[in-house]
XYZ file of C-alpha atoms in Angstrom:
690
model
C -0.053 -0.228 0.202
C 1.057 3.142 -0.517
C 1.871 6.115 2.572
C 1.500 8.463 0.461
C -1.591 7.899 -2.668
C -1.087 11.463 -3.660
C 2.448 10.757 -4.388
C 1.152 8.290 -6.940
C 1.418 8.885 -11.022
C -2.067 8.768 -11.295
C -2.543 11.433 -8.902
C 0.185 13.830 -10.474
C -1.239 17.508 -11.692
C 0.047 17.904 -14.545
C -2.382 17.584 -17.709
C -1.463 13.866 -19.622
C -3.543 13.679 -22.155
C -3.136 15.102 -25.944
C -4.948 15.900 -29.167
C -5.410 12.279 -31.427
C -3.086 11.579 -33.094
C -4.167 9.250 -35.896
C -0.373 8.945 -37.722
C 1.495 7.723 -34.537
C 0.000 3.747 -35.312
C 1.252 4.248 -38.711
C 4.298 3.503 -39.815
C 3.939 5.523 -42.756
C 3.182 8.464 -40.449
C 6.791 10.022 -41.977
C 5.101 9.382 -45.448
C 1.711 11.085 -44.785
C 3.103 14.016 -42.484
C 6.507 15.156 -44.916
C 5.493 13.221 -48.086
C 8.893 12.257 -50.377
C 10.038 15.430 -53.213
C 8.605 13.922 -56.472
C 12.375 13.831 -57.957
C 15.906 11.954 -55.968
C 17.475 14.535 -53.526
C 21.024 13.372 -54.169
C 20.328 12.599 -58.135
C 19.101 15.552 -58.473
C 22.165 18.075 -56.917
C 24.739 14.875 -58.977
C 22.941 15.726 -62.311
C 23.468 18.944 -61.939
C 25.794 20.644 -64.357
C 29.638 21.775 -63.206
C 29.946 25.903 -61.873
C 31.888 27.683 -64.855
C 34.744 29.187 -63.720
C 37.161 31.941 -64.530
C 40.324 32.294 -64.146
C 40.387 36.505 -62.705
C 37.455 35.067 -60.436
C 39.337 33.140 -58.873
C 42.331 34.934 -58.881
C 40.096 37.579 -56.987
C 38.489 34.914 -54.412
C 41.764 33.534 -54.119
C 43.210 37.354 -52.610
C 39.647 37.144 -50.450
C 40.581 33.770 -48.469
C 44.458 35.267 -46.888
C 44.235 36.315 -43.514
C 46.101 36.437 -40.579
C 46.443 34.788 -37.557
C 45.829 36.562 -34.189
C 49.709 37.217 -34.429
C 50.265 37.775 -37.615
C 50.823 34.831 -39.417
C 49.199 34.129 -42.618
C 46.749 31.751 -42.727
C 43.559 31.245 -45.338
C 39.601 32.143 -44.272
C 38.514 28.623 -45.865
C 39.590 25.546 -47.485
C 38.296 25.863 -50.682
C 36.001 23.232 -50.612
C 32.242 23.256 -48.951
C 32.533 19.820 -47.169
C 36.089 19.708 -46.115
C 34.824 23.113 -44.496
C 31.805 21.737 -43.348
C 34.000 19.050 -41.424
C 36.591 21.050 -40.082
C 35.162 24.786 -39.401
C 31.881 24.641 -36.952
C 32.418 24.935 -32.996
C 29.267 24.784 -31.322
C 30.190 29.005 -30.411
C 29.711 30.481 -33.733
C 25.963 31.015 -34.258
C 23.629 28.695 -36.555
C 22.625 31.378 -38.637
C 26.904 31.069 -39.767
C 27.055 27.544 -39.626
C 23.893 26.574 -41.685
C 25.491 28.610 -44.378
C 28.168 26.192 -44.149
C 26.345 23.549 -44.265
C 24.002 24.878 -47.057
C 26.886 24.555 -48.767
C 28.132 21.187 -48.626
C 25.118 20.179 -48.888
C 24.909 21.721 -52.817
C 27.921 19.368 -53.276
C 27.692 16.506 -51.872
C 24.267 15.578 -49.332
C 25.206 11.988 -48.569
C 29.068 12.992 -47.287
C 26.874 15.986 -45.224
C 24.737 13.985 -43.446
C 27.621 11.692 -42.394
C 29.306 14.473 -40.971
C 26.735 15.641 -39.247
C 26.612 12.436 -37.665
C 30.139 12.031 -37.293
C 29.610 15.253 -34.725
C 27.966 13.672 -31.942
C 29.036 10.452 -32.588
C 30.844 9.302 -29.225
C 32.645 7.064 -30.707
C 33.970 7.296 -34.186
C 33.322 10.727 -34.699
C 34.202 13.868 -32.601
C 31.030 13.288 -29.336
C 30.186 17.492 -29.319
C 26.662 17.217 -28.060
C 26.200 21.477 -28.561
C 27.210 21.313 -31.757
C 25.919 18.393 -33.371
C 22.540 20.351 -31.564
C 23.476 23.296 -34.064
C 24.283 21.240 -36.978
C 20.547 19.640 -36.707
C 18.821 22.257 -36.593
C 19.849 23.225 -39.751
C 18.734 19.972 -41.215
C 15.718 19.964 -39.057
C 14.071 23.741 -40.472
C 15.585 23.083 -44.368
C 15.545 19.176 -44.754
C 13.015 17.433 -41.973
C 12.521 14.801 -43.556
C 15.917 13.177 -43.609
C 16.378 15.059 -40.099
C 14.094 12.945 -38.076
C 14.183 9.483 -41.043
C 17.890 8.922 -39.879
C 16.970 9.974 -35.557
C 17.383 5.680 -35.327
C 20.753 5.961 -36.335
C 21.613 8.268 -32.808
C 20.643 4.975 -30.521
C 21.487 2.061 -32.494
C 24.463 0.093 -31.938
C 26.192 0.753 -34.990
C 30.248 1.867 -33.600
C 31.725 -1.963 -33.547
C 33.962 -2.612 -30.446
C 37.122 -4.022 -31.666
C 38.411 -6.722 -29.185
C 42.768 -8.114 -29.760
C 43.761 -10.251 -31.795
C 42.513 -14.038 -30.590
C 40.244 -12.944 -28.294
C 36.229 -14.308 -30.551
C 33.921 -12.745 -27.758
C 30.878 -10.799 -29.145
C 30.849 -8.007 -27.206
C 27.339 -5.943 -28.292
C 27.898 -2.506 -30.926
C 28.191 0.992 -29.250
C 25.839 3.993 -30.336
C 26.746 7.499 -31.734
C 24.518 8.788 -28.835
C 21.886 8.344 -26.155
C 18.415 8.317 -25.614
C 19.085 11.732 -23.286
C 19.816 12.741 -27.452
C 16.331 12.094 -28.881
C 14.416 13.958 -25.908
C 17.188 17.200 -25.752
C 16.244 17.635 -29.343
C 12.329 17.224 -28.684
C 12.648 19.216 -25.770
C 14.222 22.315 -27.938
C 11.876 21.746 -30.826
C 9.070 22.025 -28.742
C 10.078 24.411 -27.367
C 11.444 26.646 -30.032
C 15.632 26.482 -28.114
C 16.871 23.985 -31.232
C 20.169 25.604 -32.398
C 19.773 28.400 -29.758
C 23.385 28.966 -26.611
C 20.381 30.159 -24.579
C 19.698 26.544 -22.816
C 23.651 26.303 -22.476
C 25.550 26.301 -19.113
C 29.146 27.309 -19.893
C 29.722 27.949 -16.486
C 30.557 32.224 -16.837
C 27.823 33.220 -14.106
C 26.611 32.142 -10.765
C 23.590 30.549 -9.713
C 20.735 32.385 -9.248
C 17.568 31.533 -7.287
C 14.396 32.409 -8.693
C 11.775 31.434 -5.719
C 7.513 31.706 -7.510
C 4.722 29.562 -5.811
C 2.440 27.255 -7.000
C -0.040 28.397 -9.096
C 2.254 30.465 -10.980
C 3.887 27.060 -12.333
C 0.966 25.562 -12.885
C -0.127 28.158 -15.005
C 3.286 28.290 -17.226
C 2.582 23.735 -17.591
C -1.053 25.021 -18.590
C 0.361 27.801 -20.876
C 2.905 25.116 -21.809
C 0.377 22.562 -22.253
C -1.997 24.404 -25.191
C 0.828 25.388 -26.813
C 1.880 22.040 -27.285
C -1.112 20.822 -28.555
C -1.828 23.853 -30.955
C 2.223 22.355 -31.862
C 1.386 18.811 -32.491
C -2.023 20.091 -34.738
C -0.768 22.645 -36.933
C 3.189 22.128 -37.457
C 3.341 18.640 -39.365
C 7.086 18.696 -38.803
C 7.143 18.449 -35.082
C 4.550 15.833 -35.634
C 6.749 13.963 -37.320
C 9.105 14.599 -35.783
C 7.265 13.895 -31.820
C 5.598 10.254 -33.581
C 9.169 9.333 -34.020
C 10.467 9.633 -30.618
C 7.554 7.718 -29.237
C 8.130 4.849 -31.814
C 11.349 4.679 -31.142
C 10.295 4.629 -26.955
C 7.756 2.105 -27.536
C 9.558 -0.007 -29.895
C 12.378 -0.049 -26.976
C 10.566 -0.800 -24.468
C 8.614 -3.412 -26.067
C 11.398 -5.736 -27.479
C 12.932 -4.977 -23.590
C 10.141 -6.137 -22.102
C 9.343 -9.602 -24.394
C 13.166 -10.377 -23.392
C 13.159 -9.515 -19.603
C 10.039 -12.258 -20.187
C 12.719 -15.150 -21.167
C 14.911 -14.505 -18.881
C 14.812 -14.722 -15.171
C 17.426 -11.289 -14.450
C 18.128 -7.840 -16.531
C 21.848 -9.424 -15.291
C 21.539 -11.839 -17.946
C 20.673 -10.168 -20.449
C 23.247 -7.527 -20.219
C 25.509 -10.413 -20.181
C 24.229 -12.053 -23.197
C 25.010 -8.803 -25.234
C 23.474 -6.001 -24.133
C 24.553 -2.949 -21.963
C 22.028 -1.281 -20.045
C 20.526 2.396 -21.192
C 19.287 3.740 -17.938
C 17.679 6.274 -20.155
C 15.870 4.158 -22.542
C 13.491 3.756 -18.992
C 12.633 7.284 -18.365
C 10.521 7.656 -15.420
C 6.979 9.476 -15.845
C 8.242 11.786 -13.105
C 11.713 12.783 -15.367
C 12.286 17.004 -16.003
C 10.700 15.699 -19.780
C 7.691 14.774 -18.884
C 7.276 19.098 -17.386
C 7.544 19.815 -21.423
C 6.303 16.715 -23.308
C 4.596 12.981 -21.189
C 6.262 10.301 -23.387
C 5.003 7.605 -21.178
C 1.580 7.815 -21.983
C -0.647 9.512 -23.627
C -3.845 8.546 -22.514
C -4.904 8.979 -18.819
C -4.010 8.423 -15.755
C -4.510 4.889 -14.723
C -2.599 4.187 -17.304
C -0.076 6.142 -16.787
C 0.514 4.612 -13.188
C 0.058 1.140 -14.785
C 3.204 1.631 -17.059
C 5.108 3.374 -14.199
C 4.334 0.618 -11.313
C 3.826 -2.561 -13.680
C 6.300 -1.263 -16.211
C 8.769 0.518 -16.437
C 9.818 0.064 -12.761
C 10.837 -3.812 -12.764
C 12.931 -2.444 -16.235
C 14.965 0.070 -14.690
C 14.846 -1.945 -11.085
C 16.135 -4.866 -12.619
C 18.463 -2.806 -14.769
C 20.264 -1.662 -11.707
C 21.004 1.954 -12.488
C 23.140 3.408 -9.763
C 20.861 6.321 -9.576
C 17.495 4.412 -7.784
C 19.977 3.087 -6.457
C 21.492 5.357 -4.149
C 17.950 6.864 -3.925
C 17.366 4.392 -1.821
C 20.519 3.748 -0.342
C 21.321 0.957 -1.206
C 24.610 1.432 -1.799
C 25.401 -2.646 -1.315
C 23.074 -3.423 -4.558
C 25.616 -1.053 -6.483
C 27.225 -2.276 -9.818
C 30.703 -0.062 -9.781
C 31.613 -1.810 -13.184
C 28.609 -1.156 -15.498
C 28.038 2.612 -13.479
C 28.581 4.796 -16.490
C 31.919 6.700 -16.973
C 30.345 10.306 -16.251
C 28.313 9.196 -13.144
C 31.368 7.168 -11.669
C 33.455 11.103 -12.351
C 29.646 12.417 -10.313
C 29.259 10.680 -7.597
C 32.955 8.760 -6.649
C 32.787 10.775 -3.609
C 29.682 9.566 -2.104
C 30.521 6.184 -3.558
C 33.352 5.965 -1.264
C 31.187 7.642 1.357
C 28.689 5.066 1.331
C 30.869 2.098 0.550
C 33.682 2.385 1.333
C 34.793 -0.849 1.649
C 33.263 -2.319 -1.899
C 34.446 0.529 -3.664
C 38.000 0.283 -2.371
C 37.882 -3.448 -3.192
C 36.285 -2.382 -7.074
C 39.280 -0.252 -6.785
C 42.134 -2.575 -5.858
C 40.519 -5.545 -8.279
C 40.709 -2.352 -11.051
C 44.242 -1.408 -10.527
C 45.166 -5.239 -10.837
C 42.546 -5.696 -13.576
C 40.289 -8.219 -12.196
C 37.599 -5.817 -12.803
C 36.950 -2.959 -16.099
C 36.033 1.011 -15.170
C 34.021 2.128 -17.213
C 36.035 5.495 -18.822
C 35.893 5.201 -23.252
C 32.822 8.034 -23.539
C 35.057 10.423 -21.652
C 36.908 13.138 -23.806
C 40.680 12.788 -22.649
C 41.046 16.514 -20.967
C 37.978 15.955 -18.497
C 40.529 12.930 -16.956
C 43.151 15.222 -17.328
C 41.553 18.522 -15.083
C 40.812 15.990 -12.933
C 43.318 14.357 -11.822
C 45.735 17.543 -11.392
C 43.176 19.458 -8.850
C 43.184 16.521 -7.022
C 46.755 15.811 -7.244
C 47.554 19.745 -5.823
C 44.569 19.296 -3.497
C 46.668 16.148 -2.792
C 49.714 18.028 -2.045
C 48.410 19.874 -0.078
C 46.765 18.169 2.595
C 49.582 17.834 5.469
C 51.231 14.951 5.803
C 52.513 14.695 9.903
C 48.048 15.057 10.343
C 47.314 12.073 7.306
C 48.605 9.989 9.191
C 47.003 9.321 12.684
C 44.492 6.959 12.784
C 41.725 9.300 12.805
C 40.816 13.092 11.137
C 40.095 15.414 8.452
C 43.498 15.140 6.601
C 43.362 10.917 6.867
C 39.914 11.305 5.454
C 40.613 13.404 2.991
C 43.681 12.328 1.713
C 42.436 8.738 1.570
C 39.217 9.749 -0.904
C 42.416 12.022 -3.324
C 43.959 9.228 -3.495
C 40.930 7.317 -4.315
C 40.013 9.823 -6.882
C 43.363 10.205 -8.266
C 42.728 6.161 -8.978
C 39.605 6.164 -10.828
C 40.870 9.248 -13.065
C 44.018 7.092 -13.608
C 42.078 4.418 -14.464
C 39.788 5.829 -16.147
C 42.789 6.622 -18.494
C 43.332 3.405 -18.631
C 40.437 2.222 -20.614
C 40.106 4.763 -22.588
C 43.797 4.636 -23.584
C 43.120 1.015 -23.839
C 39.791 1.433 -26.472
C 41.757 3.263 -28.514
C 43.993 0.699 -29.148
C 42.125 -1.787 -29.978
C 41.654 -0.374 -33.450
C 45.337 0.272 -33.894
C 48.580 1.916 -32.955
C 50.087 5.274 -34.586
C 53.355 4.561 -36.706
C 56.638 7.135 -37.198
C 54.853 9.827 -35.141
C 55.007 11.876 -32.298
C 52.800 15.073 -31.116
C 53.696 18.837 -30.976
C 52.151 20.165 -28.367
C 51.210 24.713 -28.169
C 52.058 25.338 -24.557
C 51.871 29.420 -25.143
C 50.062 32.031 -23.621
C 47.381 32.346 -25.627
C 46.216 28.396 -25.287
C 46.243 29.218 -21.639
C 47.060 28.385 -18.659
C 47.702 25.012 -16.006
C 45.871 27.620 -13.058
C 42.541 26.676 -14.816
C 41.729 23.250 -14.318
C 39.029 23.739 -12.567
C 37.402 25.674 -16.196
C 35.840 22.292 -17.458
C 32.604 23.011 -18.841
C 34.769 25.321 -20.439
C 38.361 24.967 -21.369
C 41.228 26.131 -22.311
C 42.814 24.703 -25.245
C 46.015 23.416 -23.625
C 44.811 21.285 -21.626
C 43.194 18.544 -24.409
C 46.925 19.873 -26.237
C 48.225 18.752 -22.886
C 45.562 15.760 -22.719
C 46.358 14.739 -27.063
C 50.439 14.755 -26.913
C 50.332 12.641 -23.990
C 47.586 9.354 -25.425
C 48.826 10.074 -29.201
C 52.590 9.597 -27.139
C 50.654 6.462 -25.370
C 49.689 4.821 -28.616
C 52.996 5.645 -31.278
C 55.256 2.848 -31.742
C 58.601 2.947 -30.183
C 60.879 4.330 -30.342
C 57.973 7.228 -30.833
C 56.179 6.562 -27.461
C 58.802 8.108 -25.443
C 57.627 11.608 -25.614
C 56.559 14.912 -27.251
C 57.684 18.275 -28.457
C 56.103 21.509 -26.620
C 56.674 24.562 -28.062
C 55.730 28.545 -27.405
C 58.899 30.558 -27.941
C 61.107 27.525 -27.768
C 60.818 24.016 -28.173
C 61.491 21.281 -26.457
C 61.036 17.741 -26.035
C 59.292 16.215 -23.081
C 60.150 12.356 -21.900
C 57.439 10.572 -20.822
C 57.775 7.287 -18.604
C 54.927 4.787 -18.886
C 56.029 3.459 -15.631
C 55.198 6.170 -14.021
C 51.911 7.038 -14.594
C 49.691 9.693 -15.411
C 49.620 11.851 -12.265
C 53.729 12.281 -12.299
C 54.366 12.813 -16.161
C 51.439 15.431 -15.279
C 52.947 16.471 -12.900
C 56.808 16.838 -15.384
C 55.759 18.849 -17.917
C 54.096 21.822 -15.389
C 58.574 22.052 -15.777
C 58.244 23.049 -19.362
C 59.403 25.504 -21.122
C 56.209 27.451 -21.446
C 56.006 31.416 -22.556
C 53.443 33.981 -24.952
C 55.314 32.936 -28.177
C 53.384 30.978 -30.015
C 56.459 29.916 -32.958
C 55.522 26.940 -34.862
C 58.489 27.276 -37.355
C 60.861 26.755 -34.493
C 59.692 23.477 -34.508
C 61.038 22.060 -37.935
C 63.359 25.293 -38.300
C 65.833 25.482 -35.111
C 64.902 21.853 -33.315
C 64.318 18.726 -36.104
C 66.136 20.166 -38.797
C 69.160 21.035 -36.991
C 69.632 17.674 -35.042
C 68.914 15.731 -38.596
C 71.308 18.029 -40.294
C 73.963 17.576 -37.372
C 73.322 13.822 -36.746
C 73.061 13.176 -40.740
C 69.722 11.131 -39.964
C 68.751 9.970 -42.999
C 65.396 9.931 -45.215
C 64.017 6.814 -44.492
C 64.718 7.610 -39.940
C 63.190 10.641 -39.943
C 59.698 11.942 -38.432
C 57.556 10.864 -40.895
C 53.896 12.404 -39.441
C 53.988 14.826 -36.571
C 50.555 15.890 -34.977
C 50.227 19.959 -33.927
C 47.327 20.912 -31.434
C 47.243 24.083 -30.964
C 44.607 26.758 -31.283
C 46.454 27.815 -34.767
C 47.245 31.467 -33.810
C 50.844 31.221 -34.901
C 53.510 34.003 -35.155
C 53.835 35.681 -37.917
C 57.390 33.758 -39.799
C 60.648 35.720 -39.512
C 60.638 36.206 -43.132
C 58.942 40.186 -43.520
C 55.696 39.317 -44.693
C 55.188 42.691 -46.589
C 57.872 41.952 -48.761
C 55.561 39.093 -49.898
C 52.513 40.542 -50.187
C 54.753 42.442 -52.380
C 56.261 40.782 -54.828
C 56.529 36.878 -53.427
C 53.155 34.080 -53.855
C 50.942 33.724 -50.535
C 52.409 31.618 -48.316
C 51.497 29.833 -44.660
C 53.699 28.364 -41.688
C 53.030 24.976 -43.526
C 55.089 26.803 -47.160
C 57.569 28.380 -44.930
C 58.584 24.873 -43.667
C 58.206 23.013 -46.988
C 60.506 25.178 -48.197
C 63.272 24.858 -45.821
C 62.769 20.870 -45.063
C 63.773 20.917 -49.516
C 66.521 22.890 -49.274
C 68.586 21.037 -46.907
C 67.525 17.698 -48.980
C 64.665 16.439 -46.831
C 60.722 15.341 -47.973
C 59.176 17.366 -45.180
C 56.689 15.265 -42.957
C 53.309 15.142 -43.456
C 51.789 17.549 -41.306
C 48.002 16.840 -38.849
C 46.781 20.235 -37.456
C 44.460 19.255 -35.007
C 42.706 22.695 -34.019
C 41.387 23.187 -30.218
C 40.292 27.084 -30.115
C 38.162 29.003 -31.817
C 39.264 30.931 -34.526
C 38.110 30.200 -37.963
C 41.284 30.314 -39.712
C 43.011 27.427 -41.660
C 46.429 26.535 -42.720
C 45.914 24.869 -45.953
C 43.811 24.541 -48.783
C 41.358 20.830 -49.110
C 44.106 19.615 -51.470
C 47.371 20.578 -49.874
C 49.563 16.680 -50.580
C 50.767 15.760 -47.350
C 48.910 17.350 -44.383
C 45.494 16.609 -42.447
C 43.284 19.225 -40.655
C 40.985 18.104 -38.284
C 39.244 19.968 -34.605
C 37.677 19.116 -31.984
C 38.649 17.180 -28.691
C 37.074 13.804 -28.747
C 39.761 11.182 -28.906
C 37.903 8.575 -30.986
C 38.520 11.340 -34.128
C 42.304 9.763 -33.527
C 41.227 6.381 -34.763
C 40.765 7.528 -38.565
C 45.158 7.175 -38.201
C 45.159 4.193 -35.839
C 45.704 1.063 -37.215
C 47.312 2.154 -41.034
C 50.049 -0.267 -42.277
C 47.941 -2.657 -40.695
C 44.529 -2.158 -42.365
C 43.219 -1.423 -45.655
C 41.986 1.626 -45.546
C 44.504 3.246 -47.665
C 45.674 1.034 -49.554
C 44.577 0.593 -53.288
C 45.176 -2.756 -55.467
C 47.146 -1.818 -58.610
C 47.406 -4.488 -61.238
C 51.034 -4.685 -61.755
C 50.968 -6.680 -65.042
C 48.030 -5.521 -67.147
C 47.127 -2.107 -66.198
C 45.900 -0.932 -69.438
C 42.694 -3.498 -69.168
C 42.537 -3.095 -66.176
C 41.879 -6.674 -64.599
C 42.584 -8.254 -61.318
C 45.226 -10.652 -60.958
C 46.151 -12.748 -58.351
C 47.464 -11.564 -55.175
C 51.117 -12.610 -56.115
C 50.610 -9.409 -59.044
C 49.788 -7.347 -56.845
C 50.728 -4.006 -54.878
C 49.669 -2.181 -53.105
C 49.373 1.900 -54.107
C 48.542 3.914 -50.626
C 47.265 7.087 -52.098
C 48.725 10.315 -51.091
C 47.667 12.122 -47.558
C 45.735 15.681 -47.656
C 42.879 17.705 -45.578
C 39.744 15.549 -47.780
C 40.819 12.877 -48.179
C 40.809 12.348 -44.302
C 37.499 13.753 -43.907
C 36.545 11.166 -46.144
C 37.899 8.713 -44.430
C 36.666 9.511 -41.074
C 32.919 10.081 -42.208
C 33.317 7.416 -44.693
C 33.223 4.632 -42.025
C 30.847 1.624 -41.457
C 28.926 2.729 -38.189
C 27.913 6.076 -40.546
C 26.318 3.450 -43.656
C 22.798 3.338 -43.926
C 22.660 6.878 -42.829
C 20.147 8.267 -46.297
C 19.155 11.395 -47.823
C 15.565 11.824 -47.826
C 14.102 15.207 -48.663
């Protein structure tokens, strides 16, 4: 018997009924509400005649494309490829109309690749893992191509990302999704309140909390107004109705599937181990925040709502062992820490230690010796690094003598901080192990920008809007960890004077992080010195052979380089415009060396690029996600970049036996790397529908 019947969902003060939606029960609801175009949209664009080019106009466009960085180095405004611009240039901090222009131009060139780029922005495991930027890009898609936007939403939650295993491991593990179920609810709520694509709903951490007092009648009035607006929107806006129905049907289909499987197995735990990971957002509480905007759980009456909550949703949530309900019910001993998601673990490890110290300590010890696993592959590298820095600095401030006493605040604080460091370090190891399953990096080294424009180390607590310095350091350490010997020992930092930082893998992440604090940092951003005053002079001095030179450098920076030593006014007057890369290339060629391939990894907010889309030997990436590095992993082991060429009968082009084949590797270009990233098979199935 419920001691407080008024707390039952049947007695909610919310209006839970909706207008009749006959399309809700029809699988072809999208064709009814948003009919398909008469002509194939992809064929119409691909069959369009190419635009005519004029040499004079092209020359004028080239001049207009020339810009300067904040530190006065030559740069470019655009890559001259709409597709690459849409892949590389957008950031979550740009206005939606500016982002929309980039995707509009890209769509006119190739709608299929543009659609892949949009979902690449969201992909946690195979893309940028930038939820805010994806929402803005999807808002443009929804406004201009609603049938395509709604018809592909299921790809956000389907387990399409392959989980690679080490050689010899024959387990059948479930795939992973590009996003999570909460994305569907976020998108629906933002569209319902006309805030999709805006930045007003994001808490960037720039201000302080503002407390607002409002009485209950006022809140009820607001709920009634929202309900009336929702009903009107469902009745008058076919796009929103189609979106609402699509999201509702996705949840219903998944709930029915889960309930059916639950009937076949004794417990949901057996189901999870047999091929499915827990997805707590599949089972939203009927009293969740999302119901205050759209009641998704039921659309008929309070009785059905109460039945759904008590006999359908609650058993599923209970048996899925979601940690939050167990924490609220003070059932800490029932939490399975191996199944706690990475963000939940980061946010609640302090509570786990406080309420379940013995079990949590044992679990962390088992993680350290490899007997247990901890979630961490979905976290961004800099998030782990910044937490690790905070806890390590706080630990050094603890009074060591007081901490040795049997009781007292300092001893408890020391134990807590040591546990937090252990959690962060274990999550870092999980992230590294997941990436290593995709391969290693050959003949490559990281170049990390530590100049003043990148931020300061004492800003490690600003996690909601991190300075570029922390992603640069985290990605540099990550690349050094993934690189094959002898390039796995460290990375190069550059500001005014470049310096090689040697890492010790056995020392652990925390000790390596402390070593970085002692490197030479200043206000300059002189990338050119890394090549012309460090690497090239060393090669000349020791007569290093071409084949022994570093083949590829990953430059992690905000890309606001210093102007070179050459007087750029003279260059503007008589010579061809050249970026920092052009100057480096000339220096290497003059010394008889091939310039190494360079991956410009942009971590800043400025809208400049280093090279055009077809520049050989260069790639451009932008974002904080470690998953983006997969495009460079395992290149020597896979065949993604290799093209089979018939060396015996090239004129006919016939394929011959393996013995008559040679592998030809395409030259690395920015547009080529972009296509390799978005052509990952996890994005197969995305379809342009309008």
